[in-house]
Each structure stands twice: as C-alpha cells, then as structure tokens.
Short mmCIF file of C-alpha atoms and ligand atoms in Angstrom, two decimals:
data_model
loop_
_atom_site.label_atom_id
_atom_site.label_comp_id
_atom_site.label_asym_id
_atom_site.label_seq_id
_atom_site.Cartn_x
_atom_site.Cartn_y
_atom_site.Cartn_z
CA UNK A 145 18.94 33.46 127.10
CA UNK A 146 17.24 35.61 124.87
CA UNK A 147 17.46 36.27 121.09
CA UNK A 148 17.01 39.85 121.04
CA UNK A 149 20.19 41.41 119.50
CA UNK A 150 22.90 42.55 121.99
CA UNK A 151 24.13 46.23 121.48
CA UNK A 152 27.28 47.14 122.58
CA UNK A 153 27.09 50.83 124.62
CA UNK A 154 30.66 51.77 126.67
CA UNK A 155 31.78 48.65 126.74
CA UNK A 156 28.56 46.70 128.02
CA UNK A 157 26.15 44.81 126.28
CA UNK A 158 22.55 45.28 126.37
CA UNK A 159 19.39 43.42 124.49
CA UNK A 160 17.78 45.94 122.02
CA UNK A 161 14.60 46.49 123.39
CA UNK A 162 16.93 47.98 126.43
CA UNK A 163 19.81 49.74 124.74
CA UNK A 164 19.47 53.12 126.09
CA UNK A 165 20.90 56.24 125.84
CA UNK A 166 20.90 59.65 128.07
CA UNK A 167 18.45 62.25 126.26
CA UNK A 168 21.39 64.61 127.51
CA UNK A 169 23.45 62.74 125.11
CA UNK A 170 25.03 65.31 122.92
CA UNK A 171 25.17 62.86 120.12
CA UNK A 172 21.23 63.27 120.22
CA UNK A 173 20.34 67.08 121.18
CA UNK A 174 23.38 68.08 118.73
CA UNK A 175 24.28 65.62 116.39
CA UNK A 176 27.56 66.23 117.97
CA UNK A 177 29.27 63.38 117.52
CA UNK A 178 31.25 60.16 114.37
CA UNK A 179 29.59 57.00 112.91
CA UNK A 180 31.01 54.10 111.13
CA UNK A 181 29.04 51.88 108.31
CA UNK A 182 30.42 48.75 108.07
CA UNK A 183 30.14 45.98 106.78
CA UNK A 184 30.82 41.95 107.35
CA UNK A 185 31.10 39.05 104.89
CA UNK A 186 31.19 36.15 105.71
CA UNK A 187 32.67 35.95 109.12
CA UNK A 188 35.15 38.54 107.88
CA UNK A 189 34.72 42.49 108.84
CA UNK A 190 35.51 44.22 105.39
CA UNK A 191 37.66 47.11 105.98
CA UNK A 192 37.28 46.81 109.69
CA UNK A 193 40.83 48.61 110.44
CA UNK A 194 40.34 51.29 107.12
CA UNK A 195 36.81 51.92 109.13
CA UNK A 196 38.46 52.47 112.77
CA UNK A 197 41.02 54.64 111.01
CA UNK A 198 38.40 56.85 109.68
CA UNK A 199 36.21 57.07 112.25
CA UNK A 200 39.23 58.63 114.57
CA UNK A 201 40.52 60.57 112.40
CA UNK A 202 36.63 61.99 112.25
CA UNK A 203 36.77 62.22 115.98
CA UNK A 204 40.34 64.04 115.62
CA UNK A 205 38.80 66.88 113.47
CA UNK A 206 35.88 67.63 115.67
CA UNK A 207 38.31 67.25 118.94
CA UNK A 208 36.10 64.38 119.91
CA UNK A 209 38.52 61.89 122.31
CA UNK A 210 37.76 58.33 121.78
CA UNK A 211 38.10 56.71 125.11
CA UNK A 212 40.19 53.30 123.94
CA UNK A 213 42.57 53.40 121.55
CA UNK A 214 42.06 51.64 117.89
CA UNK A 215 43.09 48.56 118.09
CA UNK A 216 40.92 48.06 121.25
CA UNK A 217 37.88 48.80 119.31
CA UNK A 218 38.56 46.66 116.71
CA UNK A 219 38.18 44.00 118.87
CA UNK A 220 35.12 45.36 120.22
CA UNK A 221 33.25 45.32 116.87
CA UNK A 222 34.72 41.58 116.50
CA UNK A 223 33.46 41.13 119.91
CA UNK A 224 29.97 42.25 119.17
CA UNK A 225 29.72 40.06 116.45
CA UNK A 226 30.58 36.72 118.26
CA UNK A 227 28.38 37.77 120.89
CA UNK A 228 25.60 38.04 118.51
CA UNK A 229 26.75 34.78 116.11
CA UNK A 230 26.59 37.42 113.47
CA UNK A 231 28.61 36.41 110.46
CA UNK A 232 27.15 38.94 108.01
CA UNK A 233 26.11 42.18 109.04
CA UNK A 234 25.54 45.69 108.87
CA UNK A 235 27.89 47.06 111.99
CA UNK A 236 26.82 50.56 112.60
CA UNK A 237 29.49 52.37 115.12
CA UNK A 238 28.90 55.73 116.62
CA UNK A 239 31.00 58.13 118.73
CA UNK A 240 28.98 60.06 120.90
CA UNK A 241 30.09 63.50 122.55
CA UNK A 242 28.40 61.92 125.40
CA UNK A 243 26.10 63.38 128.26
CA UNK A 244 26.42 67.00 128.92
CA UNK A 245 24.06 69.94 129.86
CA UNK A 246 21.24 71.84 127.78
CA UNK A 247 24.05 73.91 126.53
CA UNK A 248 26.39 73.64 123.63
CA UNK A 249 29.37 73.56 125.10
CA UNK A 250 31.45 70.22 124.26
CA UNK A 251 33.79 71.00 127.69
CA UNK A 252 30.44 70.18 129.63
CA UNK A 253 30.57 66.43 128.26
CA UNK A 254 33.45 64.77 130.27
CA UNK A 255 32.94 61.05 128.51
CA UNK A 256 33.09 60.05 124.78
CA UNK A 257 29.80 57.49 124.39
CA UNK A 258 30.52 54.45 122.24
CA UNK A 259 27.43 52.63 120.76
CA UNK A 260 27.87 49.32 118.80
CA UNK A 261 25.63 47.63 116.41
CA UNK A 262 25.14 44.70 114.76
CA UNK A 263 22.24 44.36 112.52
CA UNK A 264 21.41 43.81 108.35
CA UNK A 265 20.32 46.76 106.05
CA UNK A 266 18.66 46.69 103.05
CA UNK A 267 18.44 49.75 101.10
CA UNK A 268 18.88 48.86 97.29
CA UNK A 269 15.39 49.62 96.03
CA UNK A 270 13.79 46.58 94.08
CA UNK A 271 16.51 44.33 91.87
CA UNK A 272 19.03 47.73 91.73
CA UNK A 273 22.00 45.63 90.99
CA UNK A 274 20.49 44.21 87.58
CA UNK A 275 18.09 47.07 86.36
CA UNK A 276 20.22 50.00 88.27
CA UNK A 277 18.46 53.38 90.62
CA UNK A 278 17.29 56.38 89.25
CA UNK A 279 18.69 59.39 90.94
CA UNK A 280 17.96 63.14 91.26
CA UNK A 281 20.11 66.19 91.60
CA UNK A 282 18.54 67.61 94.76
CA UNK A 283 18.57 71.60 95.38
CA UNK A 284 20.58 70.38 98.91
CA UNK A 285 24.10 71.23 98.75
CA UNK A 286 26.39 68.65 100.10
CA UNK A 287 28.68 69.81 103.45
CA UNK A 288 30.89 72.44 102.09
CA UNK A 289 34.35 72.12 103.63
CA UNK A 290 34.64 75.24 106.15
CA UNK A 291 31.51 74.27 107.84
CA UNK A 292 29.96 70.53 108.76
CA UNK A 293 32.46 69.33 106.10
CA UNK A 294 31.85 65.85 103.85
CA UNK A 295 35.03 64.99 104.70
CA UNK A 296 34.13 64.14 108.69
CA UNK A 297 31.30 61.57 109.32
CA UNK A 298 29.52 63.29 111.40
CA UNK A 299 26.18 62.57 113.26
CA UNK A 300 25.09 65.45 111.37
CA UNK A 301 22.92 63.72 108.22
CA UNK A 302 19.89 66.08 107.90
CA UNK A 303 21.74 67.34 104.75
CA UNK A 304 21.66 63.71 103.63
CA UNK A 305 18.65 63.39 105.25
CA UNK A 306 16.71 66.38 103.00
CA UNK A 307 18.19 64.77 99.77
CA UNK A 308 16.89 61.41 100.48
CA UNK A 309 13.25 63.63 101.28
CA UNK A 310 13.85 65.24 97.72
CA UNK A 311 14.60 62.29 95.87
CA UNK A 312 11.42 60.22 97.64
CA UNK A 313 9.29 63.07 96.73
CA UNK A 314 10.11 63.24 93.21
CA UNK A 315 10.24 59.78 92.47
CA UNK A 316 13.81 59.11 92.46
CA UNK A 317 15.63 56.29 94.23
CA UNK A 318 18.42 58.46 94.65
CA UNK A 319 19.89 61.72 95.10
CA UNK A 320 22.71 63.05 94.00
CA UNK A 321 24.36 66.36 95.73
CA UNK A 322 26.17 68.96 94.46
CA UNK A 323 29.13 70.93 95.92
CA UNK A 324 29.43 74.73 96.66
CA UNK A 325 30.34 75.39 93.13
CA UNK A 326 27.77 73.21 91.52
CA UNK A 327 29.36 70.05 90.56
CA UNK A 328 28.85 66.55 91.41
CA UNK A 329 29.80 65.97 95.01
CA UNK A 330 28.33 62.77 95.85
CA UNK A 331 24.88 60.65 97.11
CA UNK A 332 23.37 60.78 100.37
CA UNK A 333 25.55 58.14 101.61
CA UNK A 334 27.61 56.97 98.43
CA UNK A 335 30.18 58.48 96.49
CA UNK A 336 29.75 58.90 92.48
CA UNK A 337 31.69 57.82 89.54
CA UNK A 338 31.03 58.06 85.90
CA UNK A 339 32.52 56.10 82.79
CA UNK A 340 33.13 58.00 79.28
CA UNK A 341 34.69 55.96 76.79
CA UNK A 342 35.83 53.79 78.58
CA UNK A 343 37.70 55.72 81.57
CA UNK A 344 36.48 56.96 85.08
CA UNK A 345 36.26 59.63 86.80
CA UNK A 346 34.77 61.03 90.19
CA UNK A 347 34.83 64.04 92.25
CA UNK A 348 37.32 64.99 94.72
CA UNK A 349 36.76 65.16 98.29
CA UNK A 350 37.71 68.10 98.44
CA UNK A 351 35.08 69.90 97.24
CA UNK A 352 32.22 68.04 98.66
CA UNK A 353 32.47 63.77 99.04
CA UNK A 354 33.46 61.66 101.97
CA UNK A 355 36.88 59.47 101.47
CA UNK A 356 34.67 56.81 100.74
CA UNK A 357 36.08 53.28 101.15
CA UNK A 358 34.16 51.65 98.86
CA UNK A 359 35.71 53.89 96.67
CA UNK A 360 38.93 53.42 96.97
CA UNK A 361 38.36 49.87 96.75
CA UNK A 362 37.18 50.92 93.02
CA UNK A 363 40.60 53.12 92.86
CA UNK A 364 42.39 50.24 93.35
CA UNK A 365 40.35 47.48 91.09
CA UNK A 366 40.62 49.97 87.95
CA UNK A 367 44.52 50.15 88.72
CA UNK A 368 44.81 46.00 88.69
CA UNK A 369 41.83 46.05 85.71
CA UNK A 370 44.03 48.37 83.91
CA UNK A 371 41.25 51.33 83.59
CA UNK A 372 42.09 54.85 83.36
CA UNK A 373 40.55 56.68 86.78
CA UNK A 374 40.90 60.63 86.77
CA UNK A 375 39.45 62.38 90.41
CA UNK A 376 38.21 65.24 88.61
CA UNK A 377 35.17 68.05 88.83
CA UNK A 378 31.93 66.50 87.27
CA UNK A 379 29.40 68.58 86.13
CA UNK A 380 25.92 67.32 85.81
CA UNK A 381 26.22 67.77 82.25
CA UNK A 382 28.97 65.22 82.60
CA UNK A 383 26.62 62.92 84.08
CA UNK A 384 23.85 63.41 82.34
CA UNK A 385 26.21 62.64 78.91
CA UNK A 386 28.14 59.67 81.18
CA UNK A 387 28.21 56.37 79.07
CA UNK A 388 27.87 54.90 82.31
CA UNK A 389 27.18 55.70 85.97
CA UNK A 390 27.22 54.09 89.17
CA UNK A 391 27.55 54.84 93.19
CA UNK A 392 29.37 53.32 95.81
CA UNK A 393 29.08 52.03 99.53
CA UNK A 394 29.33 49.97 102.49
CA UNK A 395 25.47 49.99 102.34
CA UNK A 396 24.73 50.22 98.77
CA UNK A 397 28.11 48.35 97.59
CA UNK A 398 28.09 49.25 94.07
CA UNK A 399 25.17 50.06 92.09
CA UNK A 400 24.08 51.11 88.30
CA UNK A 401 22.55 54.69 88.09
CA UNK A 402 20.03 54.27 84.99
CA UNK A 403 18.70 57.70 84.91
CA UNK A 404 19.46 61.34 86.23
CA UNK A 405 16.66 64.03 86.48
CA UNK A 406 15.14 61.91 83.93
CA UNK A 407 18.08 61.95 81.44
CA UNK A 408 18.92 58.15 80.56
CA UNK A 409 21.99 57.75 81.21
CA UNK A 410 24.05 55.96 77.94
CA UNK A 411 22.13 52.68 77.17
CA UNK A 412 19.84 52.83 80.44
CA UNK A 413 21.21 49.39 81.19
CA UNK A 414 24.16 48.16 83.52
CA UNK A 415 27.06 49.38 81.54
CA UNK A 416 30.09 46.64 80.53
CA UNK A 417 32.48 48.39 82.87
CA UNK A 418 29.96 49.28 85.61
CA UNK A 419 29.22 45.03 85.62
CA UNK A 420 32.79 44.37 85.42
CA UNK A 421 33.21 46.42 88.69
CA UNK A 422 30.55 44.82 90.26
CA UNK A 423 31.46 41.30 89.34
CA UNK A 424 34.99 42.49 90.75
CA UNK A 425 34.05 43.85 93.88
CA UNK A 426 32.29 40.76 94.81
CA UNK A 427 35.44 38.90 94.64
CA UNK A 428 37.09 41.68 96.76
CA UNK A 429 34.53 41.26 99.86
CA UNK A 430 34.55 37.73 99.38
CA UNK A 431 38.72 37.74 100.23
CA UNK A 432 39.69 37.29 104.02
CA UNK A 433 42.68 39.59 103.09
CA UNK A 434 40.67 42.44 103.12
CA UNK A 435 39.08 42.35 106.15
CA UNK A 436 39.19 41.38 109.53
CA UNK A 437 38.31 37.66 111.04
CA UNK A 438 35.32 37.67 113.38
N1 PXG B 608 29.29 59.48 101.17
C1 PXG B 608 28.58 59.62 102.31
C2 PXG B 608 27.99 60.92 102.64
C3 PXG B 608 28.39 58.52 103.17
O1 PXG B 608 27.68 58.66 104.29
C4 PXG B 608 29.66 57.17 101.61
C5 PXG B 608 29.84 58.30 100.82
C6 PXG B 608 30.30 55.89 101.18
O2 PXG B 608 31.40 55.58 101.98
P1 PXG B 608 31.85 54.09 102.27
O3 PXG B 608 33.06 54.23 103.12
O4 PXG B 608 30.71 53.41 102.99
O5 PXG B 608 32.15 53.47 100.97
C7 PXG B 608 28.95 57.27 102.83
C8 PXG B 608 28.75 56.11 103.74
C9 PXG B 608 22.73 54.58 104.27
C10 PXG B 608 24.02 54.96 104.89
O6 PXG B 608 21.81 54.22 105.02
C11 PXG B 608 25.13 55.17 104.11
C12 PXG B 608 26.35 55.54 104.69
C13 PXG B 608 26.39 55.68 106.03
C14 PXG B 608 25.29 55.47 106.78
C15 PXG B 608 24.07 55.10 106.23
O7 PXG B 608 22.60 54.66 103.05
N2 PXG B 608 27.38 55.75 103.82
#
C-alpha cells in the first residue's frame, strides 16, 4: 500500500509518481483538448453534475467525443475520491483528444483520453479573503468568441497563462482581461463582478468570460439576498470607479479586489456586500444539496 495519490487515466488508477501520458497525446502537443476545476467540501463534490455538464458541452463544441456518458463520470470523480480518502479537494478533470500523429489532424486520434485528479490548491495570495488581491488590466485579450472562445474550457490557457506572467511581473496578484472591444471580460481563471451603490453587475459571456459556476452561484444568492444583478459591459473605468469589486471561482471561491492598475478601488477594504457574499457562499458549499456525496 502506498500513500502516493492515485490518478485516475481511462478508467485505471495509477500512483502519481507513475501517471503517464503518451507525448503523442494531442492534449499535450496541441492543447487540443476540455478541463474541469472542481471542487469538494466536505465529503460533498460542489457542483459535481453543473461541472460534467460543462465540461461536455466543451467537448461538444470542439467535436471532442467523451468516451462514457455523464453520469458514468460522475461516478468516476466520486470514485477517485474514495479511492484516495479525499474528502476535500481540488478535482482537476481533463479531456484529452488523445494519442494521434505529429500532425494536426483530430481524425488521426481514434480515443478521447480521460485524466482524473484529486489533489488541494492554494492560490489566494497571503490572507486575500480579509485584506483582498490587487489586480492588473493586462495588454492580453481574453479568447474572443470566433476563435479559441472563453466560452469552451479548453486546454488552451497560454492566454491565461501570459496574464498571470503580466500581472507577476508588475506586481499584481491578479489580472484582469479585457474583451475584443475593450471591456472587462474576466480573470485568468475567475469571472468579475463589481458593486455600485449597492447593485451588481458583470460582463457577459458573450463577449469574452467563461459561464462560470461560481458565478452563477452569486446570480442566484443576490436573487434570494434581494440584490439587484445587471450582466452588462464593464469598462475599466467602471471598475476603477466600482464601490466594490471582487472575482469568482472554484479555485479562488470569492475574493475582494482592493486595487486595479493601482486605482483603489472604493474604500480599499472588503466591501459590506462583497463580505456578505462571501459569508453567503460559505453557507452554499457547506450544503449537501448542492453537490454531490462522495
Ligand atoms: N474564467 C476562467 C477563464 C476560468 O478558467 C473561471 C472563469 C471560473 O469558473 P468556475 O466555474 O470555476 O467558477 C475559470 C475557472 C487556477 C484555475 O489555477 C482556475 C480555473 C481553472 C483552472 C485553474 O486559477 N478557473
């Protein structure tokens, strides 16, 4: 028995230090290929069926066939978890072209790869949730729609990826990108929302942001909290001017934005509705209802 984590990869399970892919892998010379970030609480998957949904219906857009149907891997990510006694974790699931030749061509990749893990992340820099991140509006355009669209989550990050590099190099802990016509799209890997007196608002996806489930975990609290949420165009002076600002995600959960490009942003300080939010969401991943048992 070892203690080395066990990966799921088409339907077997391997310890890390031997979870191995082809370097044929179109996932790897291409990026060609879907990913999941999930997360569990608790012994409860959060979202585990909203994730699944979107991960094939990121498959259907890139005509990338996932080998078992949904339901099946649902119960593989459950799976993977009892296997590894995992009760909260990070679950990272990817979709994988799978192997094929030195050539582009998806019809040369006969088999869909399906990788499983279950590990922890940390990203928040420092005490984020009480002091909030400071974010930058990189010069890195987010996805636009008629190419390696937001909307898909793709294995193709190094758009994400160059943010983050911006962000790092400038000081930041975040980075905020805009969309083809220069608003607010979203983070690297969070979606964006602002408060002005005392309403929200965030950008559509259809200009630039993934269908972030976080997010619409947000839609819904500010419908039962009673708080006016518009999906609008944001423009950084919007931001900049934002009583309040904060990001959302499976990683990140929900976190205070303090400062953009050096513009404090209202009081600098967790706003009232940004904490409400926070305390609320806490309360969301902590209910079984919204998630799946392990
Ligand atoms: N936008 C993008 C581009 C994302 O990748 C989100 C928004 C938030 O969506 P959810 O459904 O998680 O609320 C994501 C997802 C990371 C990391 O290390 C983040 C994601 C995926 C993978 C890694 O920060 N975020």
């Amino acid at each position: 028995m070892t203690n080395e984590l066990q990966i799921y990869i088409d339907g077997q399970y391997y310890p890390k230090s031997q979870a191995k892919i082809s370097v044929y892998d179109h996932g790897f010379l291409y990026g060609d290929g879907v990913f999941e970030g999930i997360r569990a609480y608790n012994g409860v998957v959060f979202k585990l069926k909203e994730h699944v949904d979107r991960l094939y219906r990121s498959a259907h857009a890139i005509t990338l066939n996932i080998p078992i149907t949904q339901e099946e891997m649902v119960q593989a990510v459950v799976e993977t978890l009892r296997k590894n006694k995992m009760k909260d974790s990070y679950i990272r699931l990817i979709v994988s072209r799978g192997v094929g030749d030195l050539g582009l061509d998806p019809r040369k990749c006969p088999k869909a790869g399906i990788i499983i893990i279950a590990d922890t992340i940390n990203i928040k820099a420092g005490n984020a949730s009480e002091t909030g991140v400071t974010a930058l509006i990189t010069w890195v355009r987010r996805n636009p729609v008629d190419a390696t669209t937001s909307e898909v989550k793709s294995l193709n990050y190094l758009n994400s990826i160059l943010g983050k590099i911006e962000a790092n190099a400038c000081g930041a802990d975040e980075a905020i990108c805009l969309e083809q016509n220069g608003c607010i799209a979203e983070g690297v890997g969070e979606n964006v929302f602002i408060v002005k007196n005392g309403e929200i608002l965030t950008p559509p996806t259809s200009t630039g942001a993934l269908a972030g489930i976080t997010a619409e975990a947000i839609y819904k609290l500010c419908e039962k909290l009673k708080i006016k949420l518009t999906i609008t165009n944001l423009t950084p002076f919007m931001i900049f001017t934002a009583d309040e600002a904060f990001f959302t995600g499976t990683a990140m959960e929900v976190v205070p934005i303090r400062e953009v490009n050096k513009r404090v942003i209202g009081s600098g300080k967790p706003g009232p509705v940004t904490k409400k939010l926070m305390a609320e969401f806490k309360k969301v991943i902590a209910d079984p209802v919204n998630g799946t048992k392990i």
